Amino acid sequence: MEVESPTVIVPPAITTVSYQKKKEATTPVLHPGRRPFPSHLPRVEVAIEPLESVTGLKAIGKEITEQLEYEPGRLFVKQYVRVKYAKANGEGIIIGNLPSMPIEKGIPGPGLLANIFIEKYVDHLPLYRQIERYKREGVDITSSSISDWVSAGCNWIRPAFDCMQTKILNCDYLQVDETPIKVLDRSKKGESHRGYYWVYRDPINKLVLFDYRKGRGREGPQELLKNFKGYLQTDGYGVYDAFDGKEIKLLHCIAHARRYFDQAVENDKVRAEYVLHEIQKLYAIERKAKENMLTHKERLAIRQELSVPILSEMHQWLKINITQVPPQSLIGKALAYSLSRWEKLMLYCTDGRLEIDNNLVENAIRPVAIGRKNYLFAGSHDAAQRAAMIYSMLGTCKMRGAEPFPG
């Protein structure tokens, strides 16, 4: 909603109005500058009559003023009423079959399960707070019950998840990053385990896969990517170097290189700001390509024409200046980081499908970072893997602009 302009108070005036034609108002009167409310929202009419008597007066129109309102989410009980019929001669009873239930003989319907998923993994509302909210509405749900519901709900989405995972791993360009998650581990008394979500994003088909692993070593991606062939874009974390070879081309992220120079500004302002300015030019070219909705082929052409000369000149400058600064200084580390990864930083200029950085996969990770602040940890390694499945499905919905639980 836009902020309303301050109300201007003016002296009262007496105005005589003459009506030439009777006209019924068909659209609400809105405040100047205010956007109309979406047409799909239901309207609840509240009739207001003047305090004084209107006996003998003729209605000449209506003035409608709209206000956006809210009621707490509505719980309701769905009753499946099945009539039982007795066969003739006592041969038995006929009754209709119940539809498939998300949880056999369980309480929740599919809508309630979907809402629990959305509230935890999109709105970051921990299960215990959902339990408190339902209790205020007169419905008692135990912690173990709601956890079991989430587990059972994951069984319904697993086929779609498995299909999506297969599709992602069959593509030829992945962006990957990892983020930690605390996990309760019964074998570690008094402390939690530090697990990791490895996140794989397919920018071409707009799919994202979260894969939970107990550690940050190469074993996880090595197992998942054993049949992968194509480009793998990373942030420069050393574990990924082992994947660079005949089947996989490793490319790095300009944004991560930029951060080193951001940190070096106070150490060597002139050198750091030179590189930052050149990188800014590269991003301006990417913005232009996006604004003009260039095809991959056209984006490759504009990079070859404009970006490659900037990068070539910067490369020569880096090689000269690294010999003039202390290796352990911030600017020295920034120069060394970029030079040691230079070919992989430039690789995006060889294929118009490739992105200049890994920021999109970092955006996909953001819900986990926000969730960590609210629910703090996963209850077990199995729970962390189930959460990875849900994050994958909901993250893909977001990438594709689809509402996961449309009203």
PDB file of C-alpha atoms in Angstrom, residues 273-388:
ATOM      1  CA  GLU A 273      38.818   0.788  -5.999  1.00  0.00           C
ATOM      2  CA  TYR A 274      40.357   0.363  -9.450  1.00  0.00           C
ATOM      3  CA  VAL A 275      39.340  -3.308  -9.507  1.00  0.00           C
ATOM      4  CA  LEU A 276      35.919  -2.555  -8.022  1.00  0.00           C
ATOM      5  CA  HIS A 277      35.326   0.020 -10.750  1.00  0.00           C
ATOM      6  CA  GLU A 278      36.277  -2.457 -13.489  1.00  0.00           C
ATOM      7  CA  ILE A 279      33.992  -5.123 -12.007  1.00  0.00           C
ATOM      8  CA  GLN A 280      31.220  -2.536 -11.908  1.00  0.00           C
ATOM      9  CA  LYS A 281      31.619  -2.164 -15.676  1.00  0.00           C
ATOM     10  CA  LEU A 282      31.214  -5.931 -16.108  1.00  0.00           C
ATOM     11  CA  TYR A 283      27.975  -5.910 -14.133  1.00  0.00           C
ATOM     12  CA  ALA A 284      26.683  -2.947 -16.149  1.00  0.00           C
ATOM     13  CA  ILE A 285      27.097  -5.076 -19.278  1.00  0.00           C
ATOM     14  CA  GLU A 286      25.153  -7.921 -17.626  1.00  0.00           C
ATOM     15  CA  ARG A 287      22.356  -5.538 -16.631  1.00  0.00           C
ATOM     16  CA  LYS A 288      22.135  -4.239 -20.177  1.00  0.00           C
ATOM     17  CA  ALA A 289      21.844  -7.791 -21.506  1.00  0.00           C
ATOM     18  CA  LYS A 290      19.084  -8.576 -19.026  1.00  0.00           C
ATOM     19  CA  GLU A 291      17.156  -5.350 -19.637  1.00  0.00           C
ATOM     20  CA  ASN A 292      17.247  -5.963 -23.389  1.00  0.00           C
ATOM     21  CA  MET A 293      16.215  -9.620 -22.861  1.00  0.00           C
ATOM     22  CA  LEU A 294      19.094 -10.862 -24.990  1.00  0.00           C
ATOM     23  CA  THR A 295      19.214 -14.496 -26.033  1.00  0.00           C
ATOM     24  CA  HIS A 296      22.120 -16.636 -24.844  1.00  0.00           C
ATOM     25  CA  LYS A 297      23.749 -16.216 -28.249  1.00  0.00           C
ATOM     26  CA  GLU A 298      23.364 -12.426 -28.101  1.00  0.00           C
ATOM     27  CA  ARG A 299      24.647 -12.326 -24.529  1.00  0.00           C
ATOM     28  CA  LEU A 300      27.754 -14.240 -25.594  1.00  0.00           C
ATOM     29  CA  ALA A 301      28.353 -11.744 -28.405  1.00  0.00           C
ATOM     30  CA  ILE A 302      28.084  -8.692 -26.153  1.00  0.00           C
ATOM     31  CA  ARG A 303      30.422 -10.276 -23.612  1.00  0.00           C
ATOM     32  CA  GLN A 304      32.995 -11.042 -26.292  1.00  0.00           C
ATOM     33  CA  GLU A 305      32.763  -7.487 -27.572  1.00  0.00           C
ATOM     34  CA  LEU A 306      32.673  -5.573 -24.274  1.00  0.00           C
ATOM     35  CA  SER A 307      33.534  -7.776 -21.284  1.00  0.00           C
ATOM     36  CA  VAL A 308      36.575  -9.668 -22.580  1.00  0.00           C
ATOM     37  CA  PRO A 309      38.639  -6.492 -23.253  1.00  0.00           C
ATOM     38  CA  ILE A 310      37.906  -5.255 -19.711  1.00  0.00           C
ATOM     39  CA  LEU A 311      38.934  -8.585 -18.217  1.00  0.00           C
ATOM     40  CA  SER A 312      42.094  -8.817 -20.339  1.00  0.00           C
ATOM     41  CA  GLU A 313      43.249  -5.377 -19.274  1.00  0.00           C
ATOM     42  CA  MET A 314      42.424  -6.132 -15.649  1.00  0.00           C
ATOM     43  CA  HIS A 315      44.401  -9.374 -15.821  1.00  0.00           C
ATOM     44  CA  GLN A 316      47.544  -7.559 -16.956  1.00  0.00           C
ATOM     45  CA  TRP A 317      47.077  -4.978 -14.204  1.00  0.00           C
ATOM     46  CA  LEU A 318      46.703  -7.707 -11.554  1.00  0.00           C
ATOM     47  CA  LYS A 319      49.905  -9.456 -12.665  1.00  0.00           C
ATOM     48  CA  ILE A 320      51.889  -6.221 -12.425  1.00  0.00           C
ATOM     49  CA  ASN A 321      50.472  -5.029  -9.108  1.00  0.00           C
ATOM     50  CA  ILE A 322      50.755  -8.300  -7.191  1.00  0.00           C
ATOM     51  CA  THR A 323      54.547  -7.879  -7.307  1.00  0.00           C
ATOM     52  CA  GLN A 324      54.257  -4.475  -5.617  1.00  0.00           C
ATOM     53  CA  VAL A 325      52.244  -5.331  -2.480  1.00  0.00           C
ATOM     54  CA  PRO A 326      52.903  -7.455   0.643  1.00  0.00           C
ATOM     55  CA  PRO A 327      51.492 -10.977   0.036  1.00  0.00           C
ATOM     56  CA  GLN A 328      49.824 -11.135   3.461  1.00  0.00           C
ATOM     57  CA  SER A 329      48.117  -7.748   3.155  1.00  0.00           C
ATOM     58  CA  LEU A 330      44.410  -7.599   2.335  1.00  0.00           C
ATOM     59  CA  ILE A 331      45.120  -6.239  -1.125  1.00  0.00           C
ATOM     60  CA  GLY A 332      47.789  -8.902  -1.650  1.00  0.00           C
ATOM     61  CA  LYS A 333      45.327 -11.660  -0.756  1.00  0.00           C
ATOM     62  CA  ALA A 334      42.668 -10.127  -3.014  1.00  0.00           C
ATOM     63  CA  LEU A 335      45.053 -10.014  -5.971  1.00  0.00           C
ATOM     64  CA  ALA A 336      46.265 -13.568  -5.330  1.00  0.00           C
ATOM     65  CA  TYR A 337      42.701 -14.901  -5.038  1.00  0.00           C
ATOM     66  CA  SER A 338      41.693 -13.538  -8.438  1.00  0.00           C
ATOM     67  CA  LEU A 339      44.921 -14.433 -10.241  1.00  0.00           C
ATOM     68  CA  SER A 340      44.892 -18.028  -9.001  1.00  0.00           C
ATOM     69  CA  ARG A 341      41.346 -18.450 -10.348  1.00  0.00           C
ATOM     70  CA  TRP A 342      41.537 -16.208 -13.391  1.00  0.00           C
ATOM     71  CA  GLU A 343      40.663 -18.682 -16.140  1.00  0.00           C
ATOM     72  CA  LYS A 344      37.668 -19.917 -14.150  1.00  0.00           C
ATOM     73  CA  LEU A 345      36.533 -16.340 -13.451  1.00  0.00           C
ATOM     74  CA  MET A 346      36.644 -15.528 -17.172  1.00  0.00           C
ATOM     75  CA  LEU A 347      34.905 -18.723 -18.286  1.00  0.00           C
ATOM     76  CA  TYR A 348      31.438 -17.128 -18.189  1.00  0.00           C
ATOM     77  CA  CYS A 349      32.449 -15.136 -21.286  1.00  0.00           C
ATOM     78  CA  THR A 350      32.703 -18.327 -23.364  1.00  0.00           C
ATOM     79  CA  ASP A 351      29.038 -19.394 -23.121  1.00  0.00           C
ATOM     80  CA  GLY A 352      26.017 -17.100 -23.076  1.00  0.00           C
ATOM     81  CA  ARG A 353      24.099 -19.466 -20.777  1.00  0.00           C
ATOM     82  CA  LEU A 354      26.562 -19.000 -17.916  1.00  0.00           C
ATOM     83  CA  GLU A 355      26.067 -16.425 -15.175  1.00  0.00           C
ATOM     84  CA  ILE A 356      28.698 -13.929 -14.055  1.00  0.00           C
ATOM     85  CA  ASP A 357      28.324 -14.995 -10.427  1.00  0.00           C
ATOM     86  CA  ASN A 358      26.792 -17.479  -8.023  1.00  0.00           C
ATOM     87  CA  ASN A 359      24.389 -15.010  -6.408  1.00  0.00           C
ATOM     88  CA  LEU A 360      21.279 -16.848  -7.587  1.00  0.00           C
ATOM     89  CA  VAL A 361      22.153 -20.011  -5.683  1.00  0.00           C
ATOM     90  CA  GLU A 362      22.987 -17.892  -2.632  1.00  0.00           C
ATOM     91  CA  ASN A 363      19.496 -16.401  -2.895  1.00  0.00           C
ATOM     92  CA  ALA A 364      18.063 -19.930  -2.890  1.00  0.00           C
ATOM     93  CA  ILE A 365      19.889 -20.592   0.394  1.00  0.00           C
ATOM     94  CA  ARG A 366      18.475 -17.504   2.124  1.00  0.00           C
ATOM     95  CA  PRO A 367      15.325 -19.240   3.495  1.00  0.00           C
ATOM     96  CA  VAL A 368      17.567 -21.668   5.395  1.00  0.00           C
ATOM     97  CA  ALA A 369      19.534 -18.784   6.913  1.00  0.00           C
ATOM     98  CA  ILE A 370      16.311 -17.094   8.056  1.00  0.00           C
ATOM     99  CA  GLY A 371      14.867 -20.380   9.281  1.00  0.00           C
ATOM    100  CA  ARG A 372      17.962 -21.071  11.409  1.00  0.00           C
ATOM    101  CA  LYS A 373      17.219 -17.937  13.432  1.00  0.00           C
ATOM    102  CA  ASN A 374      13.714 -19.162  14.227  1.00  0.00           C
ATOM    103  CA  TYR A 375      13.752 -22.922  14.665  1.00  0.00           C
ATOM    104  CA  LEU A 376      17.507 -23.081  15.502  1.00  0.00           C
ATOM    105  CA  PHE A 377      18.126 -26.742  14.626  1.00  0.00           C
ATOM    106  CA  ALA A 378      16.817 -29.902  12.985  1.00  0.00           C
ATOM    107  CA  GLY A 379      15.602 -32.591  15.364  1.00  0.00           C
ATOM    108  CA  SER A 380      17.637 -35.377  13.740  1.00  0.00           C
ATOM    109  CA  HIS A 381      19.640 -36.203  10.623  1.00  0.00           C
ATOM    110  CA  ASP A 382      16.504 -37.719   9.078  1.00  0.00           C
ATOM    111  CA  ALA A 383      14.567 -34.536   9.869  1.00  0.00           C
ATOM    112  CA  ALA A 384      17.295 -32.454   8.214  1.00  0.00           C
ATOM    113  CA  GLN A 385      17.030 -34.580   5.066  1.00  0.00           C
ATOM    114  CA  ARG A 386      13.240 -34.217   5.022  1.00  0.00           C
ATOM    115  CA  ALA A 387      13.654 -30.458   5.367  1.00  0.00           C
ATOM    116  CA  ALA A 388      16.042 -30.541   2.394  1.00  0.00           C
TER     117      ALA A 388
END
